[in-house]
């Protein structure tokens, strides 16, 4: 049994979600190969070769993969993947962009967002916004799987010494082209990788008031997230959204401020180790999942908390 893991990267560094995906592969068992598809990815391949448990790194270094357009990467993965028992990618925007195309090309079902491995062919995945967990068994010859990073503790980034092999195949489907990107610049940690997340909801009232959360987050070394209501109201950009249709986070500490606790929000954060809720409504459902709850006006509580940190 050999498993192919698609590395998540930006042509420079391996994204942390790759380590969680390799952890899922290790639970399945067997040899683990990692595919690095991109352009100028020498450093990424080197880093991937050091990941604990990886025996081989395949490097497809080509202009066609420079921006990892799924139209180009998917045919590459489908071609290479035929020889594997499993193909895994993190359930990130990128993984979710590529793997369904791979599954279609291989004529198999995709198994989405697994949170645990029961055996080589049986996996658990949340459904109904995390309110039920389905156990899925697959008899597909190649199992195409996206992995919810929060379900698996990452393997060590160092310690391995995998062989690195170049892959010549270049697929340029010619049906899409990269136009540009606008990257949010922030000195704060990335939301899905942060150990502490401070999130604000509709209770923040406007975008300017998020400055209170930024100040607290900076003292805590935390990332800042938001509910969908806060995003839809234009308080903050949508890459900050936590929840069913946003990002899934499971930090050591999640502080929900002025967030009611709708199931779609809980779907994105309820696996956090410690949950703190600050809400002026003692009946707010967020208190049902919170380890610590403070019934208070956030505009008084947050500045006070910031002073104490
Ligand atoms: C298909 C679908 C997908 C969705 N996906 C997501 C998702 O990914 N993420 C997400 O978050 N939501 C999602 N939603 C929306 C979700 O149902 C809720 O509408 C949303 O989470 C509510 O956001 P909120 O808690 O900020 O706002 P509200 O529910 O309006 O809650 C605001 C809270 O702030 C408190 N508050 C107000 N003022 C103060 C104050 N001064 N001090 C302290 N507390 C105060 C109030 O008591 C209240 O509890 C989705 C909905 C659907 C239908």
Short mmCIF file of C-alpha atoms and ligand atoms in Angstrom, two decimals:
data_model
loop_
_atom_site.label_atom_id
_atom_site.label_comp_id
_atom_site.label_asym_id
_atom_site.label_seq_id
_atom_site.Cartn_x
_atom_site.Cartn_y
_atom_site.Cartn_z
CA UNK A 1 0.00 0.00 0.00
CA UNK A 2 1.46 3.34 -1.04
CA UNK A 3 -0.15 6.68 -0.32
CA UNK A 4 0.31 9.89 -2.29
CA UNK A 5 0.00 13.12 -0.30
CA UNK A 6 -0.34 16.38 -2.23
CA UNK A 7 1.84 19.02 -0.53
CA UNK A 8 0.19 22.32 0.31
CA UNK A 9 2.70 25.12 -0.35
CA UNK A 10 3.27 28.55 -1.87
CA UNK A 11 6.37 27.59 -3.92
CA UNK A 12 8.48 28.67 -0.95
CA UNK A 13 7.44 26.84 2.20
CA UNK A 14 5.43 23.76 3.08
CA UNK A 15 2.13 24.78 4.70
CA UNK A 16 1.45 23.25 8.15
CA UNK A 17 -1.69 21.45 6.89
CA UNK A 18 0.63 19.12 4.93
CA UNK A 19 1.94 17.74 8.24
CA UNK A 20 -1.59 16.92 9.40
CA UNK A 21 -2.30 15.25 6.06
CA UNK A 22 0.84 13.12 6.36
CA UNK A 23 -0.35 12.20 9.88
CA UNK A 24 -3.61 10.92 8.39
CA UNK A 25 -1.62 8.95 5.80
CA UNK A 26 0.50 7.45 8.59
CA UNK A 27 -2.70 6.26 10.31
CA UNK A 28 -3.71 4.47 7.11
CA UNK A 29 -0.30 2.80 7.04
CA UNK A 30 2.08 1.96 4.19
CA UNK A 31 4.64 3.96 2.26
CA UNK A 32 4.03 7.70 2.07
CA UNK A 33 5.04 9.71 -1.00
CA UNK A 34 4.57 13.48 -1.21
CA UNK A 35 3.94 15.33 -4.47
CA UNK A 36 5.25 18.88 -4.72
CA UNK A 37 3.78 20.52 -7.84
CA UNK A 38 4.76 24.11 -8.49
CA UNK A 39 7.50 26.23 -9.99
CA UNK A 40 10.87 26.91 -8.39
CA UNK A 41 9.97 24.53 -5.58
CA UNK A 42 13.46 23.27 -4.66
CA UNK A 43 13.19 24.49 -1.07
CA UNK A 44 9.69 23.03 -0.69
CA UNK A 45 10.89 19.64 -1.95
CA UNK A 46 13.82 19.75 0.45
CA UNK A 47 11.53 20.54 3.37
CA UNK A 48 9.04 17.86 2.31
CA UNK A 49 11.85 15.28 2.27
CA UNK A 50 12.49 16.02 5.95
CA UNK A 51 8.90 15.37 7.06
CA UNK A 52 8.79 12.41 9.42
CA UNK A 53 7.42 9.25 7.82
CA UNK A 54 7.77 10.33 4.18
CA UNK A 55 9.75 7.90 2.02
CA UNK A 56 9.72 9.68 -1.34
CA UNK A 57 9.10 13.19 -2.64
CA UNK A 58 7.95 13.62 -6.26
CA UNK A 59 8.73 17.05 -7.66
CA UNK A 60 6.83 18.42 -10.64
CA UNK A 61 8.61 21.72 -11.20
CA UNK A 62 7.07 23.39 -14.20
CA UNK A 63 5.64 26.75 -15.29
CA UNK A 64 2.28 25.00 -15.82
CA UNK A 65 2.04 24.42 -12.06
CA UNK A 66 3.38 27.82 -10.96
CA UNK A 67 0.05 28.93 -9.47
CA UNK A 68 -1.26 25.43 -8.89
CA UNK A 69 -4.21 25.94 -11.20
CA UNK A 70 -6.41 22.90 -10.54
CA UNK A 71 -7.05 22.46 -14.28
CA UNK A 72 -3.33 21.70 -14.67
CA UNK A 73 -2.47 20.01 -11.38
CA UNK A 74 -5.44 17.60 -11.34
CA UNK A 75 -4.42 15.72 -14.55
CA UNK A 76 -0.91 15.35 -13.11
CA UNK A 77 -2.23 13.94 -9.83
CA UNK A 78 -4.68 11.66 -11.66
CA UNK A 79 -1.88 10.32 -13.88
CA UNK A 80 0.52 9.71 -11.00
CA UNK A 81 -2.24 8.62 -8.63
CA UNK A 82 -3.25 5.55 -10.65
CA UNK A 83 -0.41 3.62 -9.07
CA UNK A 84 -1.39 4.50 -5.49
CA UNK A 85 -3.85 3.01 -3.02
CA UNK A 86 -4.80 6.43 -1.60
CA UNK A 87 -4.44 10.07 -2.67
CA UNK A 88 -4.68 12.58 0.16
CA UNK A 89 -4.78 16.37 0.28
CA UNK A 90 -5.63 18.82 3.02
CA UNK A 91 -9.23 20.05 2.91
CA UNK A 92 -8.06 23.59 2.15
CA UNK A 93 -9.31 25.73 -0.73
CA UNK A 94 -6.47 24.30 -2.78
CA UNK A 95 -7.09 20.65 -1.87
CA UNK A 96 -10.81 21.08 -2.39
CA UNK A 97 -10.10 22.62 -5.77
CA UNK A 98 -7.89 19.79 -7.01
CA UNK A 99 -9.10 16.50 -5.57
CA UNK A 100 -12.70 16.38 -6.87
CA UNK A 101 -11.26 16.72 -10.38
CA UNK A 102 -8.82 13.89 -9.64
CA UNK A 103 -11.63 11.69 -8.30
CA UNK A 104 -13.70 12.37 -11.43
CA UNK A 105 -10.76 11.59 -13.72
CA UNK A 106 -10.16 8.30 -11.88
CA UNK A 107 -13.91 7.56 -11.84
CA UNK A 108 -14.07 7.10 -8.07
CA UNK A 109 -16.00 8.84 -5.28
CA UNK A 110 -14.16 11.40 -3.22
CA UNK A 111 -14.22 10.95 0.54
CA UNK A 112 -14.32 14.48 1.93
CA UNK A 113 -12.89 16.04 5.10
CA UNK A 114 -12.07 12.92 7.07
CA UNK A 115 -11.45 13.47 10.78
CA UNK A 116 -10.32 9.96 11.62
CA UNK A 117 -8.97 6.80 10.02
CA UNK A 118 -10.66 3.60 11.23
CA UNK A 119 -8.81 1.32 8.80
CA UNK A 120 -7.29 1.53 5.32
CA UNK A 121 -10.76 1.66 3.74
CA UNK A 122 -12.93 3.15 6.49
CA UNK A 123 -12.98 6.77 7.61
CA UNK A 124 -15.03 9.15 9.74
CA UNK A 125 -16.26 12.49 8.44
CA UNK A 126 -18.61 15.13 9.82
CA UNK A 127 -21.94 15.77 8.11
CA UNK A 128 -24.79 18.23 8.80
CA UNK A 129 -22.37 20.96 9.87
CA UNK A 130 -20.67 18.59 12.31
CA UNK A 131 -23.89 17.53 14.04
CA UNK A 132 -23.45 13.92 12.92
CA UNK A 133 -20.38 11.86 12.14
CA UNK A 134 -20.61 9.44 9.21
CA UNK A 135 -18.46 6.34 9.01
CA UNK A 136 -17.64 5.77 5.35
CA UNK A 137 -16.24 2.58 3.86
CA UNK A 138 -14.88 2.69 0.33
CA UNK A 139 -14.03 -0.11 -2.06
CA UNK A 140 -12.57 2.22 -4.68
CA UNK A 141 -9.29 1.00 -6.17
CA UNK A 142 -7.77 4.42 -5.46
CA UNK A 143 -9.22 6.24 -2.47
CA UNK A 144 -9.27 9.99 -3.05
CA UNK A 145 -9.52 11.76 0.30
CA UNK A 146 -9.44 15.29 1.67
CA UNK A 147 -8.26 15.58 5.27
CA UNK A 148 -9.58 18.02 7.87
CA UNK A 149 -6.32 19.20 9.40
CA UNK A 150 -7.81 19.74 12.86
CA UNK A 151 -8.63 16.01 13.09
CA UNK A 152 -4.98 14.91 13.08
CA UNK A 153 -2.03 16.04 15.17
CA UNK A 154 0.78 17.06 12.79
CA UNK A 155 3.79 14.79 12.27
CA UNK A 156 7.23 16.29 12.90
CA UNK A 157 8.48 18.63 10.17
CA UNK A 158 12.02 17.35 10.71
CA UNK A 159 13.58 13.95 11.09
CA UNK A 160 12.84 12.26 7.77
CA UNK A 161 15.21 11.79 4.86
CA UNK A 162 13.10 10.89 1.84
CA UNK A 163 14.42 10.38 -1.67
CA UNK A 164 13.59 13.23 -4.05
CA UNK A 165 12.56 12.34 -7.61
CA UNK A 166 11.72 14.68 -10.47
CA UNK A 167 8.50 14.14 -12.41
CA UNK A 168 8.71 15.18 -16.05
CA UNK A 169 5.00 15.24 -16.90
CA UNK A 170 3.73 18.73 -17.68
CA UNK A 171 0.00 19.19 -18.11
CA UNK A 172 -1.11 22.54 -19.37
CA UNK A 173 -4.80 22.18 -20.02
CA UNK A 174 -4.78 25.66 -21.57
CA UNK A 175 -8.27 26.38 -20.27
CA UNK A 176 -7.41 28.71 -17.41
CA UNK A 177 -4.76 31.28 -16.68
CA UNK A 178 -3.53 33.05 -13.59
CA UNK A 179 -4.55 36.71 -13.56
CA UNK A 180 -3.41 37.96 -10.15
CA UNK A 181 -3.88 37.67 -6.44
CA UNK A 182 -4.39 39.99 -3.53
CA UNK A 183 -2.86 38.56 -0.42
CA UNK A 184 -3.93 39.82 2.97
CA UNK A 185 -0.80 40.92 4.81
CA UNK A 186 -0.78 40.42 8.53
CA UNK A 187 1.83 40.02 11.24
CA UNK A 188 -0.65 37.92 13.19
CA UNK A 189 -0.56 34.14 12.89
CA UNK A 190 -2.59 32.44 10.19
CA UNK A 191 -6.11 31.69 11.43
CA UNK A 192 -6.06 27.92 10.90
CA UNK A 193 -2.57 27.50 12.38
CA UNK A 194 -2.86 29.87 15.38
CA UNK A 195 -2.72 28.52 18.93
CA UNK A 196 -5.06 31.27 20.11
CA UNK A 197 -7.96 32.77 18.14
CA UNK A 198 -10.02 35.79 19.17
CA UNK A 199 -13.21 36.06 17.11
CA UNK A 200 -15.77 38.82 16.91
CA UNK A 201 -19.41 38.67 15.86
CA UNK A 202 -22.28 40.98 15.08
CA UNK A 203 -22.02 42.24 18.66
CA UNK A 204 -18.89 44.17 17.62
CA UNK A 205 -21.30 46.61 15.85
CA UNK A 206 -18.83 47.77 13.19
CA UNK A 207 -15.42 47.13 11.65
CA UNK A 208 -13.73 49.92 13.56
CA UNK A 209 -14.56 48.23 16.88
CA UNK A 210 -12.52 45.21 15.82
CA UNK A 211 -9.50 47.33 16.86
CA UNK A 212 -10.28 46.21 20.43
CA UNK A 213 -9.90 42.57 19.34
CA UNK A 214 -6.73 43.30 17.34
CA UNK A 215 -5.16 44.93 20.41
CA UNK A 216 -6.03 41.95 22.60
CA UNK A 217 -4.92 39.48 19.93
CA UNK A 218 -1.56 41.19 19.52
CA UNK A 219 -0.88 40.88 23.24
CA UNK A 220 -1.86 37.21 23.17
CA UNK A 221 -0.05 36.39 19.91
CA UNK A 222 -3.44 35.37 18.55
CA UNK A 223 -5.16 35.35 15.16
CA UNK A 224 -8.43 37.23 14.73
CA UNK A 225 -11.51 35.53 13.31
CA UNK A 226 -15.14 36.49 12.83
CA UNK A 227 -18.64 35.13 12.51
CA UNK A 228 -20.37 35.19 9.18
CA UNK A 229 -22.71 37.91 10.40
CA UNK A 230 -19.68 40.14 11.03
CA UNK A 231 -18.31 39.34 7.57
CA UNK A 232 -21.65 39.80 5.80
CA UNK A 233 -22.10 43.16 7.53
CA UNK A 234 -18.74 44.22 6.05
CA UNK A 235 -16.97 44.60 9.41
CA UNK A 236 -14.05 42.41 8.27
CA UNK A 237 -12.96 40.51 5.12
CA UNK A 238 -14.35 37.03 4.50
CA UNK A 239 -10.99 35.25 4.88
CA UNK A 240 -11.53 35.84 8.61
CA UNK A 241 -14.78 33.85 8.70
CA UNK A 242 -14.87 30.85 11.01
CA UNK A 243 -17.54 28.20 10.51
CA UNK A 244 -19.27 25.82 8.18
CA UNK A 245 -18.74 28.07 5.18
CA UNK A 246 -15.56 29.62 6.54
CA UNK A 247 -12.42 28.23 8.11
CA UNK A 248 -12.26 25.29 10.50
CA UNK A 249 -10.06 26.05 13.50
CA UNK A 250 -9.12 24.05 16.60
CA UNK A 251 -6.72 26.24 18.60
CA UNK A 252 -5.69 25.74 22.21
CA UNK A 253 -7.83 28.73 23.11
CA UNK A 254 -10.82 30.23 21.24
CA UNK A 255 -12.32 33.47 22.55
CA UNK A 256 -15.75 34.23 21.05
CA UNK A 257 -16.75 37.85 21.53
CA UNK A 258 -20.29 39.03 20.74
CA UNK A 259 -21.03 35.78 18.90
CA UNK A 260 -24.34 34.02 19.62
CA UNK A 261 -23.14 30.48 18.82
CA UNK A 262 -25.19 29.41 15.78
CA UNK A 263 -24.52 25.79 14.74
CA UNK A 264 -22.86 26.98 11.54
CA UNK A 265 -20.34 28.96 13.60
CA UNK A 266 -19.82 26.11 16.09
CA UNK A 267 -19.05 23.79 13.15
CA UNK A 268 -15.87 25.77 12.62
CA UNK A 269 -14.56 26.03 16.19
CA UNK A 270 -16.13 23.54 18.55
CA UNK A 271 -13.04 21.29 18.53
CA UNK A 272 -11.00 24.09 20.14
CA UNK A 273 -9.33 22.87 23.34
CA UNK A 274 -10.64 25.69 25.57
CA UNK A 275 -13.54 27.94 24.56
CA UNK A 276 -14.19 31.28 26.23
CA UNK A 277 -17.37 33.21 25.43
CA UNK A 278 -18.09 36.85 26.17
CA UNK A 279 -21.70 37.79 25.54
CA UNK A 280 -24.16 40.11 27.24
CA UNK A 281 -27.01 37.62 26.76
CA UNK A 282 -26.78 34.83 29.32
CA UNK A 283 -29.12 32.70 27.17
CA UNK A 284 -26.76 32.82 24.16
CA UNK A 285 -26.17 29.25 22.87
CA UNK A 286 -22.40 29.85 22.75
CA UNK A 287 -22.38 29.36 26.54
CA UNK A 288 -23.46 25.73 26.02
CA UNK A 289 -20.13 24.89 24.37
CA UNK A 290 -17.97 27.34 26.34
CA UNK A 291 -15.58 26.12 29.03
CA UNK A 292 -15.58 29.63 30.50
CA UNK A 293 -18.34 32.17 30.00
CA UNK A 294 -18.50 35.83 30.87
CA UNK A 295 -21.89 37.53 30.75
CA UNK A 296 -20.83 41.10 30.15
CA UNK A 297 -20.82 43.97 27.73
CA UNK A 298 -17.88 43.31 25.45
CA UNK A 299 -17.00 46.98 25.25
CA UNK A 300 -16.24 46.89 28.96
CA UNK A 301 -14.87 43.36 29.17
CA UNK A 302 -12.38 43.47 26.27
CA UNK A 303 -10.44 46.60 27.33
CA UNK A 304 -10.29 45.23 30.89
CA UNK A 305 -9.06 41.89 29.66
CA UNK A 306 -6.47 43.60 27.50
CA UNK A 307 -5.15 45.48 30.53
CA UNK A 308 -4.73 42.20 32.41
CA UNK A 309 -2.76 40.41 29.69
C1 LIG B 1 -25.74 27.67 5.08
C2 LIG B 1 -25.25 28.59 6.16
C3 LIG B 1 -23.89 28.66 6.39
C4 LIG B 1 -23.42 29.49 7.41
N1 LIG B 1 -22.07 29.53 7.65
C5 LIG B 1 -21.63 30.25 8.70
C6 LIG B 1 -20.23 30.27 9.04
O1 LIG B 1 -19.40 29.66 8.37
N2 LIG B 1 -19.84 30.98 10.11
C7 LIG B 1 -20.72 31.69 10.89
O2 LIG B 1 -20.29 32.32 11.87
N3 LIG B 1 -22.03 31.71 10.58
C8 LIG B 1 -22.50 31.02 9.50
N4 LIG B 1 -23.82 31.09 9.18
C9 LIG B 1 -24.66 32.09 9.85
C10 LIG B 1 -25.16 31.67 11.23
O3 LIG B 1 -26.38 30.95 11.09
C11 LIG B 1 -25.43 32.91 12.11
O4 LIG B 1 -26.31 33.77 11.45
C12 LIG B 1 -24.16 33.69 12.46
O5 LIG B 1 -23.16 32.81 12.94
C13 LIG B 1 -24.51 34.72 13.53
O6 LIG B 1 -23.38 35.50 13.79
P1 LIG B 1 -23.21 36.25 15.17
O7 LIG B 1 -23.22 35.24 16.28
O8 LIG B 1 -22.06 37.17 15.05
O9 LIG B 1 -24.50 37.19 15.20
P2 LIG B 1 -25.79 37.12 16.14
O10 LIG B 1 -26.43 35.78 16.06
O11 LIG B 1 -26.60 38.32 15.77
O12 LIG B 1 -25.21 37.28 17.60
C14 LIG B 1 -24.61 38.45 18.08
C15 LIG B 1 -24.36 38.21 19.55
O13 LIG B 1 -23.68 39.33 20.09
C16 LIG B 1 -24.15 39.56 21.39
N5 LIG B 1 -23.89 40.96 21.71
C17 LIG B 1 -24.41 42.05 21.10
N6 LIG B 1 -23.90 43.18 21.65
C18 LIG B 1 -23.03 42.78 22.63
C19 LIG B 1 -22.21 43.49 23.55
N7 LIG B 1 -22.15 44.83 23.56
N8 LIG B 1 -21.47 42.76 24.42
C20 LIG B 1 -21.51 41.41 24.45
N9 LIG B 1 -22.28 40.69 23.57
C21 LIG B 1 -23.02 41.38 22.67
C22 LIG B 1 -25.63 39.23 21.33
O14 LIG B 1 -26.12 38.91 22.62
C23 LIG B 1 -25.62 38.03 20.39
O15 LIG B 1 -25.56 36.80 21.09
C24 LIG B 1 -24.33 30.27 8.17
C25 LIG B 1 -25.69 30.19 7.91
C26 LIG B 1 -26.15 29.36 6.91
C27 LIG B 1 -27.63 29.28 6.67
#
